[in-house]
Every structure is written in structure tokens, then in C-alpha cells.
Amino acid sequence: YQRLGKPVEIAEQLFGYLNPTEINHAQRICELAECILSSHELFEKDYFRLSQACITSDQHESALSVAEKHINREVYDPYWAIIQTVCYHNIGRLGLAHDVIKRAVQENPFSFEHHHYYANICLQLGLLDEVENALFNILDASTERDHKLSVLTNLISILSSKPNYPKKTTAAIRQFGKLVNRNDME
């Protein structure tokens, strides 16, 4: 690629084979995307890849710019809200991250991923009541036993830290007891 003068055709070939979550690959993806974008636009899935690479290589402003470009369209993939939330979070703008993910949860109430990000942002902001509500929503929508146990563990932890919720805490512990494998020591 470099020996041949960085042709777009080879950049396109390489772009899909690099892992955007590995720092060395992420930096290369950003470089390749720049080359490709000099001649034409990327497909949306490739923009997702580029955003992930930018986040991995701490280029949060670039990833945010790509996300906002797609969100400003009339119809957009709801995953862009998660990318926008992660960028705002990593830039240190937790209030904006909270607003974006809260709006995304309202627009996509069935998305586990949106609910998880929302719960995490609320937890970091100390909004325990909102975390509790988000976890209850995740719990209601979840069908997998292991997932429910994980959510209940977090919920019990939050509820037990609040002195005024003994009934909710007891109910969550009972539900956990019904789901847990009693033959498994862990």
C-alpha cells in the first residue's frame, strides 16, 4: 500500500480487514479512511468502523463529527446515538451524554444496549433513581436467565445502598434467588 503510493483501491481492501478495537489497527483505519474519503464517501457500516477506530485511538472529536453527520439526517441508525454518547462521555461532557442517551432510550425503548448505556451514564452522574428505572426496564424486557441475574445483581447493589427501599430490595433478592442455579456454588 505504501510502496505503491497509497492507492484508494488498496486502501478500500485493507479497510475491512483491520480491527477497529486494536490501537494499531485503529490508527491505520483512520489513515485509510482519509485516503478513501478523498475520492468518495464510505458506506454507513464503514463509517461505524471509522467511528469505532477514532474512539479507540482517542480521536473523540472526529468520531463525534461522523456521528453527528449521520444523526442530522432525517432517518438514521439508532446506534449513532450510542457513538455520540460514548464520545461526549469520553470528552467529559456527561450532561450531554446523558441527554443524548435518554432521548435514544425514549426513541428505542426495546434496545438493551441503549438502556445499558443510559444506566451507566446515570450511575456516573449519581442519578440512582434513573438507574433503578433503567435496570427495571432492562429486567422486564430480558428473556435470558444470565442476563437477568446480571441486571438483578446491579439492581440489588443500588437498592441496598438506599435505606428507604427495603421492600424493593427484598423483592429483587427473592427474584434473584428464584433465578440462580442453586446447585452451582458460584
GROMACS .gro file of C-alpha atoms in nm:
model
  186
    1TYR     CA    1   0.000   0.000   0.000
    2GLN     CA    2   0.269   0.249   0.098
    3ARG     CA    3   0.517   0.132  -0.165
    4LEU     CA    4   0.257   0.188  -0.439
    5GLY     CA    5   0.177   0.543  -0.324
    6LYS     CA    6  -0.131   0.467  -0.111
    7PRO     CA    7  -0.384   0.395  -0.388
    8VAL     CA    8  -0.751   0.416  -0.293
    9GLU     CA    9  -0.818   0.066  -0.431
   10ILE     CA   10  -0.578  -0.094  -0.184
   11ALA     CA   11  -0.696   0.131   0.100
   12GLU     CA   12  -1.050   0.001   0.040
   13GLN     CA   13  -0.925  -0.358   0.052
   14LEU     CA   14  -0.731  -0.308   0.375
   15PHE     CA   15  -1.002  -0.104   0.549
   16GLY     CA   16  -1.234  -0.401   0.604
   17TYR     CA   17  -0.969  -0.634   0.741
   18LEU     CA   18  -0.837  -0.424   1.029
   19ASN     CA   19  -0.981  -0.445   1.381
   20PRO     CA   20  -1.106  -0.104   1.499
   21THR     CA   21  -1.073  -0.203   1.866
   22GLU     CA   22  -0.695  -0.259   1.847
   23ILE     CA   23  -0.499   0.065   1.879
   24ASN     CA   24  -0.250  -0.004   1.596
   25HIS     CA   25  -0.527  -0.112   1.360
   26ALA     CA   26  -0.747   0.179   1.467
   27GLN     CA   27  -0.483   0.432   1.370
   28ARG     CA   28  -0.443   0.264   1.031
   29ILE     CA   29  -0.820   0.262   0.977
   30CYS     CA   30  -0.829   0.638   1.034
   31GLU     CA   31  -0.546   0.685   0.785
   32LEU     CA   32  -0.710   0.457   0.527
   33ALA     CA   33  -1.046   0.632   0.569
   34GLU     CA   34  -0.882   0.966   0.498
   35CYS     CA   35  -0.742   0.823   0.174
   36ILE     CA   36  -1.077   0.670   0.072
   37LEU     CA   37  -1.273   0.984   0.161
   38SER     CA   38  -1.051   1.187  -0.070
   39SER     CA   39  -1.218   1.009  -0.362
   40HIS     CA   40  -1.565   0.905  -0.239
   41GLU     CA   41  -1.792   0.856   0.062
   42LEU     CA   42  -1.793   0.543   0.277
   43PHE     CA   43  -2.086   0.310   0.331
   44GLU     CA   44  -2.262   0.358   0.666
   45LYS     CA   45  -2.116   0.033   0.808
   46ASP     CA   46  -1.771   0.166   0.720
   47TYR     CA   47  -1.848   0.494   0.896
   48PHE     CA   48  -1.935   0.288   1.205
   49ARG     CA   49  -1.597   0.118   1.172
   50LEU     CA   50  -1.424   0.454   1.135
   51SER     CA   51  -1.604   0.591   1.442
   52GLN     CA   52  -1.500   0.289   1.648
   53ALA     CA   53  -1.141   0.334   1.530
   54CYS     CA   54  -1.149   0.704   1.621
   55ILE     CA   55  -1.281   0.622   1.968
   56THR     CA   56  -1.013   0.355   2.016
   57SER     CA   57  -0.739   0.596   1.913
   58ASP     CA   58  -0.877   0.878   2.135
   59GLN     CA   59  -0.994   1.091   1.843
   60HIS     CA   60  -1.331   1.150   2.006
   61GLU     CA   61  -1.400   1.481   1.831
   62SER     CA   62  -1.360   1.309   1.492
   63ALA     CA   63  -1.590   1.023   1.592
   64LEU     CA   64  -1.842   1.276   1.725
   65SER     CA   65  -1.830   1.466   1.397
   66VAL     CA   66  -1.904   1.146   1.200
   67ALA     CA   67  -2.189   1.053   1.437
   68GLU     CA   68  -2.346   1.399   1.419
   69LYS     CA   69  -2.323   1.393   1.038
   70HIS     CA   70  -2.539   1.079   1.037
   71ILE     CA   71  -2.773   1.189   1.316
   72ASN     CA   72  -2.852   1.512   1.128
   73ARG     CA   73  -3.010   1.304   0.854
   74GLU     CA   74  -3.383   1.255   0.866
   75VAL     CA   75  -3.355   0.877   0.914
   76TYR     CA   76  -3.052   0.734   1.092
   77ASP     CA   77  -2.937   0.416   1.262
   78PRO     CA   78  -3.004   0.438   1.640
   79TYR     CA   79  -2.652   0.308   1.707
   80TRP     CA   80  -2.519   0.654   1.618
   81ALA     CA   81  -2.670   0.780   1.944
   82ILE     CA   82  -2.452   0.534   2.134
   83ILE     CA   83  -2.143   0.651   1.949
   84GLN     CA   84  -2.238   1.011   2.022
   85THR     CA   85  -2.293   0.923   2.390
   86VAL     CA   86  -1.956   0.749   2.418
   87CYS     CA   87  -1.782   1.047   2.257
   88TYR     CA   88  -1.949   1.301   2.485
   89HIS     CA   89  -1.867   1.081   2.784
   90ASN     CA   90  -1.500   1.048   2.686
   91ILE     CA   91  -1.470   1.421   2.617
   92GLY     CA   92  -1.605   1.483   2.968
   93ARG     CA   93  -1.944   1.621   2.873
   94LEU     CA   94  -2.154   1.385   3.086
   95GLY     CA   95  -2.462   1.607   3.084
   96LEU     CA   96  -2.479   1.597   2.704
   97ALA     CA   97  -2.407   1.222   2.708
   98HIS     CA   98  -2.699   1.176   2.949
   99ASP     CA   99  -2.935   1.384   2.735
  100VAL     CA  100  -2.842   1.201   2.414
  101ILE     CA  101  -2.880   0.852   2.557
  102LYS     CA  102  -3.200   0.941   2.743
  103ARG     CA  103  -3.353   1.062   2.416
  104ALA     CA  104  -3.225   0.747   2.242
  105VAL     CA  105  -3.387   0.524   2.506
  106GLN     CA  106  -3.716   0.706   2.459
  107GLU     CA  107  -3.694   0.664   2.081
  108ASN     CA  108  -3.579   0.298   2.103
  109PRO     CA  109  -3.734   0.155   2.420
  110PHE     CA  110  -3.653  -0.205   2.326
  111SER     CA  111  -3.279  -0.162   2.283
  112PHE     CA  112  -3.083  -0.332   2.563
  113GLU     CA  113  -2.767  -0.153   2.457
  114HIS     CA  114  -2.929   0.190   2.484
  115HIS     CA  115  -3.067   0.103   2.829
  116HIS     CA  116  -2.727  -0.020   2.949
  117TYR     CA  117  -2.552   0.297   2.834
  118TYR     CA  118  -2.826   0.504   2.992
  119ALA     CA  119  -2.791   0.318   3.323
  120ASN     CA  120  -2.412   0.361   3.318
  121ILE     CA  121  -2.427   0.734   3.245
  122CYS     CA  122  -2.691   0.787   3.515
  123LEU     CA  123  -2.479   0.591   3.762
  124GLN     CA  124  -2.178   0.810   3.688
  125LEU     CA  125  -2.391   1.120   3.735
  126GLY     CA  126  -2.527   0.986   4.065
  127LEU     CA  127  -2.884   0.966   3.935
  128LEU     CA  128  -2.970   0.646   4.122
  129ASP     CA  129  -3.346   0.673   4.071
  130GLU     CA  130  -3.296   0.685   3.693
  131VAL     CA  131  -3.050   0.394   3.710
  132GLU     CA  132  -3.305   0.195   3.906
  133ASN     CA  133  -3.578   0.266   3.649
  134ALA     CA  134  -3.348   0.176   3.359
  135LEU     CA  135  -3.249  -0.151   3.526
  136PHE     CA  136  -3.613  -0.242   3.591
  137ASN     CA  137  -3.687  -0.174   3.222
  138ILE     CA  138  -3.396  -0.395   3.117
  139LEU     CA  139  -3.508  -0.665   3.358
  140ASP     CA  140  -3.865  -0.659   3.226
  141ALA     CA  141  -3.750  -0.688   2.865
  142SER     CA  142  -3.482  -0.951   2.925
  143THR     CA  143  -3.552  -1.316   2.849
  144GLU     CA  144  -3.213  -1.476   2.924
  145ARG     CA  145  -3.158  -1.604   3.278
  146ASP     CA  146  -2.789  -1.500   3.295
  147HIS     CA  147  -2.871  -1.152   3.172
  148LYS     CA  148  -3.149  -1.117   3.431
  149LEU     CA  149  -2.911  -1.231   3.705
  150SER     CA  150  -2.656  -0.971   3.599
  151VAL     CA  151  -2.917  -0.695   3.598
  152LEU     CA  152  -3.056  -0.810   3.934
  153THR     CA  153  -2.707  -0.806   4.085
  154ASN     CA  154  -2.667  -0.441   3.982
  155LEU     CA  155  -3.019  -0.357   4.094
  156ILE     CA  156  -2.970  -0.518   4.437
  157SER     CA  157  -2.646  -0.327   4.479
  158ILE     CA  158  -2.818   0.004   4.403
  159LEU     CA  159  -3.131  -0.067   4.607
  160SER     CA  160  -2.935  -0.183   4.910
  161SER     CA  161  -2.745   0.147   4.911
  162LYS     CA  162  -3.075   0.331   4.959
  163PRO     CA  163  -3.214   0.296   5.312
  164ASN     CA  164  -3.576   0.372   5.211
  165TYR     CA  165  -3.624   0.078   4.973
  166PRO     CA  166  -3.634  -0.241   5.186
  167LYS     CA  167  -3.938  -0.384   5.003
  168LYS     CA  168  -3.788  -0.334   4.658
  169THR     CA  169  -3.455  -0.474   4.776
  170THR     CA  170  -3.621  -0.781   4.926
  171ALA     CA  171  -3.827  -0.837   4.610
  172ALA     CA  172  -3.515  -0.813   4.392
  173ILE     CA  173  -3.326  -1.057   4.619
  174ARG     CA  174  -3.618  -1.303   4.604
  175GLN     CA  175  -3.630  -1.279   4.227
  176PHE     CA  176  -3.254  -1.337   4.217
  177GLY     CA  177  -3.300  -1.642   4.442
  178LYS     CA  178  -3.558  -1.788   4.204
  179LEU     CA  179  -3.329  -1.750   3.903
  180VAL     CA  180  -2.995  -1.855   4.047
  181ASN     CA  181  -2.871  -2.212   3.995
  182ARG     CA  182  -2.876  -2.348   4.348
  183ASN     CA  183  -2.651  -2.642   4.254
  184ASP     CA  184  -2.373  -2.411   4.137
  185MET     CA  185  -2.158  -2.289   4.427
  186GLU     CA  186  -2.065  -1.966   4.247
   0.00000   0.00000   0.00000
